[in-house]
Amino acid sequence: MRKRKRLTHIIFIIFIFALLLTGKDQQAQSYYGYQTIGKHTFLFSLIWQGEPKIGFGYINRIYSGKTFNDLQVELRFPLRNIYRFSDYEAIAGIYKPLSYSRAFAGVGGHFRWESNKQGGQRVSKLSLAVTAIPSYVYAADINDGIYGTVGIRLTYAPVIFATTGKDNWNFFPQHKFEGGLHFDMHIERTLGLAINANTSYYINSKKSFLEEVENWEIEGDFYMGATYFLDRN
């Protein structure tokens, strides 16, 4: 019975993944994923944050003058208990390149809400991640070939508050600094791929009840999604 239930969950995940890749209205870009020139994106991601995770996201690109704003939401679940949907991370925010050019800088701000079991109790925390990504367009085929960017990603993500219940709250209990590399590739306006790799440094306050996290651990994520229409207006 357990094997049958697990197989059902796996089939469900594969179905959702296939649906995301084949929808007719999909286009592609992502703050954490890749740069493109579309409007809508549904994304699938594989993440390593001390343990393997799987993610699903959506981006809406809004054009504004000579640049654009990417509005993003994403849900991430640890693979060890993805079927329960109890432990998760939710991300929502905005990304914006400051100009259209071969070399450019992107900036973004994202809220991260995490809920996980720690030491027998559930810990929830809200972080604000402020990011800068100096980038360079290494390929831009005018015949709809490969378009791609590389960049350096720098993030400051303080925990605004953490809680284990109504009477147990910590405000600014932890500060996280992230640094790493970003690489993406968009192939013929059809498929977007991206890899982000970074390391992190944590500073916990003296009153923090959050677990101590080992510094300089390697984290990363891999994104993919389908693109079909430009929809630039």
Tab-separated table of C-alpha atoms in Angstrom:
chain	number	residue	atom	x	y	z
A	1	MET	CA	0.000	0.000	0.000
A	2	ARG	CA	2.832	2.390	0.918
A	3	LYS	CA	4.628	1.688	-2.384
A	4	ARG	CA	1.424	2.292	-4.341
A	5	LYS	CA	0.834	5.602	-2.534
A	6	ARG	CA	4.422	6.691	-3.186
A	7	LEU	CA	4.095	5.763	-6.869
A	8	THR	CA	0.905	7.830	-7.085
A	9	HIS	CA	2.690	10.869	-5.671
A	10	ILE	CA	5.600	10.454	-8.091
A	11	ILE	CA	3.208	10.206	-11.058
A	12	PHE	CA	1.412	13.343	-9.836
A	13	ILE	CA	4.687	15.311	-9.639
A	14	ILE	CA	5.726	14.141	-13.128
A	15	PHE	CA	2.313	15.179	-14.473
A	16	ILE	CA	2.601	18.678	-12.966
A	17	PHE	CA	6.129	19.012	-14.355
A	18	ALA	CA	5.021	17.954	-17.845
A	19	LEU	CA	2.096	20.377	-17.679
A	20	LEU	CA	4.419	23.254	-16.820
A	21	LEU	CA	6.655	22.489	-19.785
A	22	THR	CA	3.930	22.093	-22.405
A	23	GLY	CA	1.374	24.814	-21.632
A	24	LYS	CA	0.663	27.000	-24.684
A	25	ASP	CA	0.763	30.273	-22.777
A	26	GLN	CA	4.187	29.776	-21.251
A	27	GLN	CA	7.041	32.176	-21.753
A	28	ALA	CA	10.170	32.407	-19.660
A	29	GLN	CA	12.296	34.433	-17.314
A	30	SER	CA	13.181	34.288	-13.657
A	31	TYR	CA	14.890	36.237	-10.923
A	32	TYR	CA	16.568	33.123	-9.626
A	33	GLY	CA	16.434	31.458	-13.045
A	34	TYR	CA	17.319	33.196	-16.304
A	35	GLN	CA	16.984	36.398	-18.349
A	36	THR	CA	14.758	36.385	-21.434
A	37	ILE	CA	12.314	38.599	-23.324
A	38	GLY	CA	8.979	36.917	-22.603
A	39	LYS	CA	5.967	37.725	-20.443
A	40	HIS	CA	4.849	34.684	-18.390
A	41	THR	CA	6.856	31.789	-16.983
A	42	PHE	CA	6.127	28.586	-15.099
A	43	LEU	CA	9.295	27.109	-13.646
A	44	PHE	CA	10.534	23.833	-12.199
A	45	SER	CA	13.585	23.867	-9.926
A	46	LEU	CA	15.942	21.501	-8.116
A	47	ILE	CA	17.615	23.007	-5.050
A	48	TRP	CA	20.388	22.074	-2.636
A	49	GLN	CA	20.250	23.855	0.741
A	50	GLY	CA	21.935	21.348	3.010
A	51	GLU	CA	19.419	18.830	1.650
A	52	PRO	CA	17.716	18.301	-1.733
A	53	LYS	CA	14.540	20.256	-2.438
A	54	ILE	CA	12.116	20.611	-5.339
A	55	GLY	CA	10.413	23.852	-6.348
A	56	PHE	CA	7.624	25.231	-8.530
A	57	GLY	CA	7.330	28.893	-9.484
A	58	TYR	CA	5.667	31.543	-11.635
A	59	ILE	CA	7.021	34.844	-13.022
A	60	ASN	CA	5.131	37.747	-14.587
A	61	ARG	CA	7.261	40.234	-16.505
A	62	ILE	CA	5.935	43.804	-16.648
A	63	TYR	CA	7.617	46.120	-19.148
A	64	SER	CA	8.327	49.654	-17.958
A	65	GLY	CA	10.060	52.150	-20.234
A	66	LYS	CA	13.494	50.837	-21.251
A	67	THR	CA	13.527	47.990	-18.747
A	68	PHE	CA	11.108	45.660	-16.927
A	69	ASN	CA	10.028	44.272	-13.565
A	70	ASP	CA	9.793	40.550	-12.839
A	71	LEU	CA	7.199	39.590	-10.212
A	72	GLN	CA	7.950	36.146	-8.796
A	73	VAL	CA	6.390	33.538	-6.538
A	74	GLU	CA	7.898	30.138	-5.777
A	75	LEU	CA	7.267	27.200	-3.431
A	76	ARG	CA	10.044	24.827	-2.353
A	77	PHE	CA	9.657	21.503	-0.546
A	78	PRO	CA	12.293	19.140	0.936
A	79	LEU	CA	12.381	15.872	-0.988
A	80	ARG	CA	12.448	13.849	2.256
A	81	ASN	CA	8.814	14.718	3.049
A	82	ILE	CA	7.438	16.422	-0.055
A	83	TYR	CA	4.246	14.349	0.119
A	84	ARG	CA	3.268	15.874	3.487
A	85	PHE	CA	3.670	19.529	2.381
A	86	SER	CA	4.423	20.393	6.032
A	87	ASP	CA	7.976	21.748	5.662
A	88	TYR	CA	8.303	24.372	2.937
A	89	GLU	CA	9.759	27.700	1.810
A	90	ALA	CA	7.657	30.330	0.023
A	91	ILE	CA	9.345	33.138	-1.952
A	92	ALA	CA	7.689	36.277	-3.326
A	93	GLY	CA	9.262	39.451	-4.662
A	94	ILE	CA	10.473	41.579	-7.538
A	95	TYR	CA	13.566	41.718	-9.758
A	96	LYS	CA	14.619	44.532	-12.102
A	97	PRO	CA	17.603	45.045	-14.442
A	98	LEU	CA	18.680	48.674	-14.338
A	99	SER	CA	19.323	48.865	-18.089
A	100	TYR	CA	19.308	46.980	-21.401
A	101	SER	CA	22.962	46.570	-22.332
A	102	ARG	CA	25.704	43.980	-22.798
A	103	ALA	CA	26.910	44.614	-19.262
A	104	PHE	CA	24.195	45.483	-16.759
A	105	ALA	CA	23.223	45.222	-13.105
A	106	GLY	CA	20.062	43.675	-11.735
A	107	VAL	CA	18.548	44.332	-8.309
A	108	GLY	CA	15.799	42.587	-6.403
A	109	GLY	CA	13.952	42.246	-3.132
A	110	HIS	CA	12.209	39.041	-2.038
A	111	PHE	CA	10.398	37.867	1.072
A	112	ARG	CA	11.174	34.306	2.148
A	113	TRP	CA	8.787	32.494	4.509
A	114	GLU	CA	10.131	29.204	5.903
A	115	SER	CA	8.372	26.673	8.105
A	116	ASN	CA	10.263	23.595	9.365
A	117	LYS	CA	10.448	21.212	12.308
A	118	GLN	CA	13.476	21.877	14.547
A	119	GLY	CA	14.165	19.994	17.758
A	120	GLY	CA	10.632	18.663	18.027
A	121	GLN	CA	8.899	22.011	17.486
A	122	ARG	CA	7.829	23.933	14.393
A	123	VAL	CA	9.871	27.047	13.658
A	124	SER	CA	8.602	29.639	11.184
A	125	LYS	CA	10.580	32.664	10.040
A	126	LEU	CA	10.262	35.578	7.633
A	127	SER	CA	13.339	36.936	5.837
A	128	LEU	CA	13.851	39.831	3.438
A	129	ALA	CA	16.476	39.094	0.772
A	130	VAL	CA	17.983	42.150	-0.934
A	131	THR	CA	20.074	41.204	-3.965
A	132	ALA	CA	22.393	42.773	-6.547
A	133	ILE	CA	23.521	40.850	-9.644
A	134	PRO	CA	26.182	42.500	-11.853
A	135	SER	CA	25.773	40.606	-15.144
A	136	TYR	CA	27.105	40.226	-18.661
A	137	VAL	CA	25.310	38.975	-21.801
A	138	TYR	CA	27.722	36.364	-23.192
A	139	ALA	CA	25.479	35.319	-26.112
A	140	ALA	CA	22.664	37.108	-27.940
A	141	ASP	CA	21.933	35.453	-31.294
A	142	ILE	CA	19.875	37.805	-33.500
A	143	ASN	CA	18.478	34.746	-35.312
A	144	ASP	CA	16.766	33.393	-32.188
A	145	GLY	CA	19.628	31.091	-31.263
A	146	ILE	CA	21.133	31.100	-27.769
A	147	TYR	CA	20.722	34.026	-25.399
A	148	GLY	CA	22.443	33.900	-22.046
A	149	THR	CA	23.946	35.828	-19.170
A	150	VAL	CA	26.526	35.265	-16.445
A	151	GLY	CA	26.687	37.226	-13.225
A	152	ILE	CA	27.816	37.576	-9.635
A	153	ARG	CA	25.009	37.333	-7.113
A	154	LEU	CA	25.282	39.169	-3.759
A	155	THR	CA	22.473	38.955	-1.188
A	156	TYR	CA	21.806	40.206	2.330
A	157	ALA	CA	18.916	38.322	3.932
A	158	PRO	CA	18.137	39.195	7.566
A	159	VAL	CA	15.430	37.238	9.376
A	160	ILE	CA	12.800	39.838	10.302
A	161	PHE	CA	11.180	37.546	12.859
A	162	ALA	CA	11.063	33.894	13.881
A	163	THR	CA	8.438	32.158	15.997
A	164	THR	CA	7.573	28.782	17.497
A	165	GLY	CA	4.127	29.853	18.680
A	166	LYS	CA	2.067	32.678	20.118
A	167	ASP	CA	4.365	33.405	23.078
A	168	ASN	CA	7.765	32.765	21.541
A	169	TRP	CA	9.002	35.398	19.090
A	170	ASN	CA	12.472	36.533	18.031
A	171	PHE	CA	12.962	39.751	16.049
A	172	PHE	CA	16.045	39.984	13.815
A	173	PRO	CA	17.524	36.797	15.347
A	174	GLN	CA	19.728	35.990	12.355
A	175	HIS	CA	21.553	37.729	9.495
A	176	LYS	CA	22.506	35.828	6.335
A	177	PHE	CA	24.977	36.932	3.680
A	178	GLU	CA	25.057	35.084	0.347
A	179	GLY	CA	27.580	35.295	-2.484
A	180	GLY	CA	27.914	33.253	-5.645
A	181	LEU	CA	27.644	32.882	-9.402
A	182	HIS	CA	24.730	32.843	-11.832
A	183	PHE	CA	24.689	31.248	-15.300
A	184	ASP	CA	21.710	30.995	-17.641
A	185	MET	CA	20.904	29.972	-21.208
A	186	HIS	CA	17.758	30.542	-23.255
A	187	ILE	CA	17.593	28.379	-26.376
A	188	GLU	CA	15.677	29.671	-29.424
A	189	ARG	CA	12.960	31.229	-27.273
A	190	THR	CA	11.870	27.709	-26.358
A	191	LEU	CA	13.703	26.447	-23.294
A	192	GLY	CA	15.351	28.315	-20.440
A	193	LEU	CA	17.997	26.772	-18.189
A	194	ALA	CA	19.896	28.272	-15.269
A	195	ILE	CA	22.332	27.347	-12.527
A	196	ASN	CA	23.018	29.350	-9.372
A	197	ALA	CA	25.783	28.390	-6.946
A	198	ASN	CA	26.535	30.294	-3.763
A	199	THR	CA	27.876	30.065	-0.236
A	200	SER	CA	26.460	31.681	2.891
A	201	TYR	CA	27.608	33.233	6.146
A	202	TYR	CA	25.296	33.483	9.184
A	203	ILE	CA	25.341	35.715	12.257
A	204	ASN	CA	22.935	34.774	15.061
A	205	SER	CA	21.941	37.203	17.803
A	206	LYS	CA	22.575	36.192	21.429
A	207	LYS	CA	18.828	35.770	22.091
A	208	SER	CA	18.137	33.738	18.951
A	209	PHE	CA	16.504	30.326	19.360
A	210	LEU	CA	17.317	29.434	15.740
A	211	GLU	CA	19.712	26.560	15.199
A	212	GLU	CA	23.333	27.427	14.525
A	213	VAL	CA	24.064	26.926	10.819
A	214	GLU	CA	27.501	25.986	9.541
A	215	ASN	CA	29.042	28.844	7.573
A	216	TRP	CA	30.443	28.676	4.041
A	217	GLU	CA	28.375	25.652	3.027
A	218	ILE	CA	27.752	25.382	-0.727
A	219	GLU	CA	24.156	25.881	-1.868
A	220	GLY	CA	22.652	26.065	-5.332
A	221	ASP	CA	19.685	25.594	-7.605
A	222	PHE	CA	18.887	24.504	-11.154
A	223	TYR	CA	15.924	25.963	-13.070
A	224	MET	CA	14.172	25.047	-16.279
A	225	GLY	CA	11.040	26.281	-18.024
A	226	ALA	CA	9.472	26.609	-21.468
A	227	THR	CA	9.020	29.759	-23.577
A	228	TYR	CA	6.859	30.314	-26.646
A	229	PHE	CA	5.552	33.862	-27.122
A	230	LEU	CA	7.282	37.223	-26.902
A	231	ASP	CA	4.275	39.335	-25.855
A	232	ARG	CA	6.452	42.424	-25.519
A	233	ASN	CA	3.612	44.954	-25.603
